[in-house]
Tab-separated table of C-alpha atoms in Angstrom:
chain	number	residue	atom	x	y	z
A	1	MET	CA	0.000	0.000	0.000
A	2	ASN	CA	1.413	3.384	-0.928
A	3	PRO	CA	1.231	5.926	1.877
A	4	THR	CA	-0.828	8.999	1.154
A	5	MET	CA	1.119	12.173	0.595
A	6	ASN	CA	-1.453	14.730	1.668
A	7	PRO	CA	-0.456	16.468	4.895
A	8	PRO	CA	-2.688	15.371	7.768
A	9	ALA	CA	-5.406	17.661	9.010
A	10	ALA	CA	-4.244	19.865	11.848
A	11	THR	CA	-4.801	18.182	15.188
A	12	ALA	CA	-5.322	20.257	18.298
A	13	ALA	CA	-2.772	19.778	21.066
A	14	MET	CA	-3.897	17.821	24.103
A	15	PRO	CA	-5.630	20.303	26.422
A	16	ARG	CA	-3.677	21.273	29.489
A	17	ASP	CA	-6.442	20.148	31.848
A	18	VAL	CA	-6.392	16.672	30.284
A	19	LEU	CA	-2.652	16.437	30.891
A	20	SER	CA	-3.188	17.573	34.470
A	21	THR	CA	-5.835	14.907	35.003
A	22	LEU	CA	-3.596	12.192	33.558
A	23	VAL	CA	-0.657	13.155	35.769
A	24	ALA	CA	-2.872	13.451	38.852
A	25	ALA	CA	-4.304	9.986	38.150
A	26	VAL	CA	-0.852	8.511	38.767
A	27	GLN	CA	-1.616	9.003	42.462
A	28	GLU	CA	-4.326	6.358	42.068
A	29	ASP	CA	-1.764	3.749	40.970
A	30	PRO	CA	-1.636	0.487	42.921
A	31	GLN	CA	0.257	0.928	46.157
A	32	GLY	CA	3.057	-1.431	45.195
A	33	LEU	CA	3.832	0.130	41.827
A	34	PRO	CA	6.440	2.700	42.906
A	35	THR	CA	8.444	-0.068	44.587
A	36	ILE	CA	8.321	-2.157	41.422
A	37	VAL	CA	9.448	0.813	39.341
A	38	GLN	CA	12.239	1.544	41.816
A	39	ALA	CA	13.508	-2.003	41.343
A	40	ARG	CA	13.406	-1.628	37.558
A	41	VAL	CA	15.284	1.652	37.781
A	42	GLN	CA	17.896	0.013	39.988
A	43	ARG	CA	18.328	-2.848	37.526
A	44	SER	CA	18.613	-0.352	34.684
A	45	GLN	CA	21.378	1.478	36.550
A	46	GLU	CA	23.274	-1.762	37.160
A	47	ALA	CA	22.879	-3.133	33.632
A	48	ASP	CA	24.620	-2.018	30.466
A	49	ASN	CA	24.287	1.581	29.339
A	50	VAL	CA	22.246	1.039	26.175
A	51	CYS	CA	23.414	3.536	23.567
A	52	MET	CA	21.249	4.299	20.579
A	53	MET	CA	23.095	6.175	17.867
A	54	GLY	CA	23.333	6.455	14.175
A	55	GLY	CA	22.449	8.467	11.147
A	56	TRP	CA	19.097	8.012	9.547
A	57	THR	CA	19.031	10.061	6.385
A	58	ALA	CA	19.166	8.278	3.062
B	1	MET	CA	0.447	4.603	19.427
B	2	HIS	CA	0.981	5.080	23.128
B	3	LEU	CA	4.632	5.971	22.764
B	4	MET	CA	3.806	8.854	20.421
B	5	ASN	CA	1.169	10.181	22.813
B	6	ILE	CA	1.991	13.207	24.921
B	7	GLY	CA	-0.449	12.213	27.688
B	8	HIS	CA	1.143	8.782	27.988
B	9	THR	CA	4.592	10.372	27.999
B	10	TYR	CA	3.504	12.657	30.841
B	11	GLU	CA	1.958	9.878	32.943
B	12	THR	CA	4.939	7.585	32.412
B	13	THR	CA	7.371	10.333	33.368
B	14	ALA	CA	5.272	11.124	36.446
B	15	ARG	CA	5.550	7.477	37.519
B	16	LEU	CA	9.320	7.608	37.120
B	17	VAL	CA	9.459	10.795	39.195
B	18	ARG	CA	7.357	9.207	41.944
B	19	ALA	CA	9.533	6.094	42.055
B	20	VAL	CA	12.841	7.973	42.175
B	21	THR	CA	11.985	11.031	44.298
B	22	GLY	CA	9.097	9.743	46.415
B	23	THR	CA	6.898	12.655	45.415
B	24	TYR	CA	3.996	12.973	42.996
B	25	PRO	CA	4.469	15.819	40.518
B	26	ASP	CA	1.668	17.772	38.911
B	27	ALA	CA	1.579	18.483	35.194
B	28	ASP	CA	2.849	22.037	35.550
B	29	GLY	CA	5.793	20.907	37.678
B	30	LEU	CA	6.544	17.732	35.747
B	31	ARG	CA	9.375	19.191	33.706
B	32	THR	CA	11.178	20.432	36.801
B	33	ALA	CA	10.485	17.185	38.638
B	34	TYR	CA	11.823	15.129	35.736
B	35	ARG	CA	15.008	17.175	35.745
B	36	GLU	CA	15.430	16.493	39.429
B	37	THR	CA	14.866	12.801	38.724
B	38	ALA	CA	17.315	12.716	35.824
B	39	SER	CA	19.907	14.410	38.029
B	40	LYS	CA	19.674	11.470	40.450
B	41	LEU	CA	20.080	8.889	37.716
B	42	ARG	CA	22.941	10.209	35.619
B	43	PRO	CA	26.595	11.123	36.216
B	44	MET	CA	26.047	14.905	36.107
B	45	PRO	CA	22.998	16.904	37.175
B	46	VAL	CA	20.682	18.881	34.944
B	47	GLU	CA	21.645	22.568	34.943
B	48	GLY	CA	19.150	25.391	34.573
B	49	ASP	CA	15.620	25.385	33.243
B	50	GLY	CA	16.147	25.292	29.493
B	51	ILE	CA	17.937	22.889	27.180
B	52	SER	CA	21.669	23.291	27.848
B	53	ILE	CA	23.905	23.297	24.796
B	54	SER	CA	27.568	22.343	24.881
B	55	TYR	CA	30.257	21.314	22.416
B	56	GLU	CA	33.367	19.142	22.128
B	57	ASP	CA	35.088	20.923	25.003
B	58	GLY	CA	32.153	20.606	27.404
B	59	ALA	CA	31.750	18.339	30.401
B	60	TRP	CA	29.363	15.941	28.690
B	61	ALA	CA	31.628	15.502	25.680
B	62	LYS	CA	34.535	14.762	28.008
B	63	HIS	CA	32.452	12.293	29.999
B	64	CYS	CA	31.325	10.459	26.849
B	65	MET	CA	34.828	10.287	25.446
B	66	ASP	CA	36.298	9.127	28.772
B	67	LYS	CA	33.700	6.368	29.051
B	68	GLY	CA	33.705	5.359	25.382
B	69	ILE	CA	30.063	6.417	24.953
B	70	PHE	CA	28.887	7.299	21.434
B	71	GLU	CA	32.251	6.468	19.912
B	72	HIS	CA	30.634	6.499	16.466
B	73	ILE	CA	29.799	10.180	16.951
B	74	PHE	CA	32.934	11.326	18.764
B	75	ALA	CA	35.511	9.459	16.705
B	76	GLY	CA	37.114	11.683	14.102
B	77	ALA	CA	35.502	14.783	15.524
B	78	CYS	CA	37.252	18.133	15.195
B	79	HIS	CA	37.155	21.510	16.906
B	80	SER	CA	34.140	23.724	16.303
B	81	ASP	CA	34.799	27.450	15.937
B	82	GLU	CA	32.639	30.282	17.289
B	83	PRO	CA	30.652	30.927	14.080
B	84	THR	CA	29.854	27.196	13.876
B	85	ARG	CA	28.658	27.143	17.474
B	86	THR	CA	26.583	30.265	16.997
B	87	GLY	CA	25.014	28.642	13.957
B	88	TRP	CA	24.214	25.470	15.911
B	89	ASP	CA	22.675	27.481	18.758
B	90	ARG	CA	20.468	29.397	16.358
B	91	GLN	CA	19.514	26.269	14.464
B	92	ALA	CA	18.550	24.545	17.721
B	93	ILE	CA	16.117	27.343	18.590
B	94	GLU	CA	14.686	27.303	15.076
B	95	ALA	CA	14.434	23.513	15.151
B	96	LEU	CA	12.352	23.636	18.319
B	97	ASP	CA	10.075	26.203	16.681
B	98	HIS	CA	9.840	23.979	13.610
B	99	ILE	CA	8.815	21.012	15.756
B	100	HIS	CA	6.134	23.156	17.369
B	101	SER	CA	4.822	24.205	13.973
B	102	LEU	CA	4.454	20.567	12.938
B	103	SER	CA	3.115	19.311	16.250
B	104	PRO	CA	2.823	21.260	19.517
B	105	ASP	CA	2.663	17.981	21.407
B	106	LEU	CA	5.860	16.601	19.867
B	107	ARG	CA	7.419	19.905	20.963
B	108	ARG	CA	6.073	19.276	24.467
B	109	MET	CA	7.683	15.832	24.367
B	110	VAL	CA	11.077	17.262	23.408
B	111	ASP	CA	10.770	20.020	26.021
B	112	LEU	CA	10.011	17.442	28.704
B	113	LEU	CA	12.574	14.782	27.884
B	114	VAL	CA	15.585	16.652	26.414
B	115	THR	CA	17.723	18.529	28.939
B	116	ASP	CA	21.087	18.761	27.167
B	117	ILE	CA	22.311	18.816	23.576
B	118	VAL	CA	25.974	18.232	22.780
B	119	PHE	CA	26.995	19.388	19.311
B	120	ARG	CA	30.098	17.921	17.662
B	121	ASN	CA	31.735	18.161	14.276
B	122	SER	CA	32.154	14.555	13.216
B	123	GLY	CA	32.504	12.729	9.922
B	124	ALA	CA	29.308	10.791	10.707
B	125	ASP	CA	26.106	12.790	10.859
B	126	GLY	CA	23.387	11.704	13.225
B	127	GLY	CA	22.609	11.600	16.902
B	128	GLY	CA	22.747	9.554	20.053
B	129	SER	CA	21.106	8.990	23.417
B	130	ALA	CA	21.680	6.470	26.204
B	131	SER	CA	19.590	4.654	28.784
B	132	GLN	CA	21.698	5.765	31.760
B	133	ILE	CA	21.933	9.409	30.727
B	134	PRO	CA	18.322	10.600	30.708
B	135	GLY	CA	17.872	13.917	28.977
B	136	LEU	CA	21.129	13.933	27.033
B	137	VAL	CA	21.185	14.149	23.238
B	138	VAL	CA	24.439	14.126	21.332
B	139	THR	CA	24.422	15.176	17.711
B	140	SER	CA	26.852	15.546	14.871
B	141	PRO	CA	24.986	17.649	12.303
B	142	GLY	CA	25.647	16.932	8.657
B	143	GLU	CA	27.210	19.725	6.609
B	144	ASP	CA	24.018	20.078	4.592
B	145	TRP	CA	21.690	19.950	7.575
B	146	GLN	CA	19.052	22.627	7.745
B	147	VAL	CA	16.518	23.338	10.466
B	148	PRO	CA	14.184	20.427	9.582
B	149	HIS	CA	17.049	17.932	9.774
B	150	LEU	CA	18.027	19.037	13.264
B	151	ALA	CA	14.350	19.074	14.263
B	152	GLU	CA	14.027	15.480	13.113
B	153	CYS	CA	17.166	14.581	15.060
B	154	LEU	CA	15.758	16.076	18.254
B	155	VAL	CA	12.424	14.294	17.914
B	156	HIS	CA	14.209	11.074	16.985
B	157	GLU	CA	16.339	11.215	20.110
B	158	ALA	CA	13.433	12.331	22.290
B	159	MET	CA	11.608	9.190	21.197
B	160	HIS	CA	14.600	7.047	22.210
B	161	LEU	CA	14.623	8.831	25.580
B	162	ASN	CA	10.865	8.269	25.870
B	163	LEU	CA	11.333	4.561	25.280
B	164	PHE	CA	14.104	4.419	27.887
B	165	VAL	CA	11.795	6.054	30.449
B	166	ALA	CA	8.958	3.677	29.566
B	167	ASP	CA	11.318	0.730	29.913
B	168	MET	CA	12.295	1.842	33.424
B	169	VAL	CA	8.662	2.305	34.445
B	170	TYR	CA	6.887	-0.604	32.755
B	171	GLY	CA	9.579	-2.877	31.352
B	172	THR	CA	9.693	-3.654	27.644
B	173	PHE	CA	11.487	-6.988	27.503
B	174	THR	CA	11.644	-10.057	29.684
B	175	LEU	CA	15.449	-10.267	29.382
B	176	PRO	CA	18.176	-7.679	29.996
B	177	SER	CA	19.754	-5.882	27.049
B	178	ARG	CA	22.910	-7.974	27.081
B	179	GLU	CA	20.893	-11.170	26.683
B	180	LEU	CA	19.004	-9.693	23.733
B	181	GLU	CA	22.270	-9.541	21.772
B	182	ARG	CA	22.206	-13.290	21.275
B	183	ASP	CA	21.888	-14.337	17.649
B	184	GLU	CA	18.601	-16.155	18.180
B	185	TYR	CA	16.987	-12.989	19.585
B	186	ARG	CA	18.049	-10.563	16.875
B	187	ALA	CA	15.624	-8.863	14.514
B	188	LEU	CA	15.786	-6.812	11.349
B	189	SER	CA	16.489	-3.119	11.790
B	190	ALA	CA	14.094	-0.725	10.057
B	191	VAL	CA	16.934	1.811	9.789
B	192	LYS	CA	20.044	-0.278	9.108
B	193	ILE	CA	18.104	-1.964	6.362
B	194	GLY	CA	18.769	-5.643	5.922
B	195	GLN	CA	20.807	-5.928	9.131
B	196	LYS	CA	19.858	-8.034	12.127
B	197	ARG	CA	20.309	-6.120	15.362
B	198	PRO	CA	19.918	-6.991	19.048
B	199	LEU	CA	16.209	-7.117	19.791
B	200	ASP	CA	16.002	-3.978	21.934
B	201	LYS	CA	17.990	-1.949	19.411
B	202	ALA	CA	15.895	-3.243	16.516
B	203	PHE	CA	12.758	-2.263	18.431
B	204	HIS	CA	14.094	1.204	19.172
B	205	ALA	CA	15.032	1.671	15.525
B	206	ALA	CA	11.572	0.654	14.376
B	207	ILE	CA	9.822	2.929	16.860
B	208	VAL	CA	11.821	6.033	15.926
B	209	THR	CA	11.121	5.686	12.206
B	210	VAL	CA	7.526	6.655	12.980
B	211	PRO	CA	8.040	10.268	14.092
B	212	LEU	CA	10.711	10.736	11.429
B	213	MET	CA	8.350	9.628	8.690
B	214	TYR	CA	5.609	11.784	10.189
B	215	MET	CA	7.706	14.922	10.289
B	216	GLN	CA	8.939	14.499	6.739
B	217	HIS	CA	5.477	13.643	5.440
B	218	PHE	CA	4.007	16.679	7.152
B	219	ARG	CA	6.417	18.965	5.327
B	220	GLY	CA	5.888	17.203	2.031
B	221	VAL	CA	9.176	15.280	1.785
B	222	LYS	CA	9.128	11.647	0.665
B	223	THR	CA	12.711	10.570	1.441
B	224	LEU	CA	12.257	8.711	4.704
B	225	VAL	CA	8.657	7.682	4.030
B	226	ASP	CA	9.748	5.856	0.888
B	227	LEU	CA	12.822	4.440	2.598
B	228	TYR	CA	11.161	3.183	5.761
B	229	ALA	CA	7.669	2.169	4.627
B	230	GLU	CA	8.902	-1.223	3.421
B	231	SER	CA	11.761	-1.692	5.898
B	232	LEU	CA	9.416	-0.988	8.813
B	233	ARG	CA	7.010	-3.704	7.690
B	234	ASP	CA	9.894	-6.155	7.345
B	235	ALA	CA	11.232	-5.174	10.764
B	236	CYS	CA	7.798	-5.568	12.353
B	237	ALA	CA	7.359	-9.033	10.894
B	238	ASP	CA	10.740	-10.026	12.319
B	239	LEU	CA	10.090	-8.376	15.706
B	240	LYS	CA	6.814	-10.294	16.027
B	241	LYS	CA	8.746	-13.560	15.857
B	242	GLN	CA	10.258	-12.573	19.232
B	243	LEU	CA	6.914	-11.761	20.858
B	244	PRO	CA	7.509	-13.941	23.964
B	245	LEU	CA	10.501	-11.752	24.831
B	246	PHE	CA	8.301	-8.649	25.106
B	247	THR	CA	6.450	-7.834	28.317
B	248	ASP	CA	2.706	-7.104	28.135
B	249	TYR	CA	3.549	-3.417	27.777
B	250	GLY	CA	6.173	-4.122	25.128
B	251	GLN	CA	3.686	-6.275	23.214
B	252	MET	CA	1.190	-3.416	23.269
B	253	LEU	CA	3.786	-1.052	21.792
B	254	LEU	CA	4.793	-3.635	19.188
B	255	ASP	CA	1.200	-4.303	18.220
B	256	GLU	CA	0.545	-0.590	17.712
B	257	LEU	CA	3.759	-0.234	15.733
B	258	CYS	CA	2.808	-3.120	13.452
B	259	CYS	CA	-0.626	-1.606	12.851
B	260	PHE	CA	0.986	1.649	11.787
B	261	ALA	CA	3.435	-0.212	9.557
B	262	GLU	CA	0.527	-1.833	7.710
B	263	SER	CA	-1.459	1.373	7.246
B	264	ILE	CA	1.130	4.224	7.217
B	265	ASP	CA	-1.825	6.437	8.131
B	266	PHE	CA	-0.418	9.829	9.092
B	267	ASP	CA	-3.821	11.333	9.858
B	268	HIS	CA	-4.369	8.616	12.453
B	269	LEU	CA	-0.843	9.100	13.735
B	270	ALA	CA	-1.528	12.799	14.292
B	271	GLN	CA	-4.501	11.812	16.424
B	272	THR	CA	-2.477	9.336	18.462
B	273	ILE	CA	0.002	12.064	19.384
B	274	SER	CA	-2.647	14.227	21.033
B	275	SER	CA	-5.731	12.127	21.756
B	276	PRO	CA	-6.476	11.078	25.345
B	277	GLU	CA	-7.501	7.709	23.885
B	278	TYR	CA	-3.819	6.701	23.869
B	279	ALA	CA	-3.148	7.792	27.434
B	280	GLY	CA	-4.497	6.663	30.782
B	281	TYR	CA	-2.465	3.450	30.781
B	282	LYS	CA	-2.856	1.535	34.037
B	283	PRO	CA	-0.046	-0.921	34.741
B	284	ALA	CA	-1.070	-4.058	36.553
B	285	VAL	CA	0.657	-5.021	39.774
B	286	ALA	CA	0.842	-8.712	40.658
B	287	VAL	CA	-0.666	-9.556	44.040
């Protein structure tokens, strides 16, 4: 399938109050989640430093 | 696609902030809170409120060279004179404005996740970011780069940084990166066309083709769209063979990526960047 070449219709940015609601909702996360994330962060710090690099133009 | 969505980026970043600092940020303070978080996770803290720019004689360049980070970018690099640096500074500001003109929410994503840009003169043009240096983007602009090229670089690297944050918060793979280098876990790269890459790197490469194609399509350029439309489908087919190595969250991202690869629908992609439909992700916690 060939991709269409017409620029997409302008899309409004996400309203600020929606972003605020989404961020506030993080406080409703399960109680154990921050501890799980802390453990993942710790593992990430102890593992290899994954480097993503390269050129991408044709 | 959740990873393109600004709401999902905000909620994921907020979860990282909570885990690292112990405090819940609000949306208005998220950028500052993320910078505080990044400062705890990386070798040098975030300085100031804006995006800090440095060059080959800066602290970040020295750190990367000392640690052998981004050797591809730093090898063969030469000194940048004052007019070159002034030009890079100006181009960075114009690139951010260009991103905003294409998508205010992609600009928000860059503003949130990018804290430092290191410019270098190198024989290889491109950029780099790393999982243990949140916020840092290193770039070696090509001689013929104009504002849109740098803009695409910044969004490209912001998407890598976004995926690193998501990986810390939700997990993307069931094995660590080093394990994913094994031959049996490799997958085709959408960018290094025809090459098999470690699974996490192949996934990153596939993900970042999406905003690059979007930005070029939006300004009426076919180069990357033509290049990646086929390679992305091939990469997705290969990535799907490794589905058991993706977590539930990783499988969701892969599924969305594959759907885009089949449709290359930029109108839909524009909606996924800003629609609340692709935010509000609730990670499950095993009891």
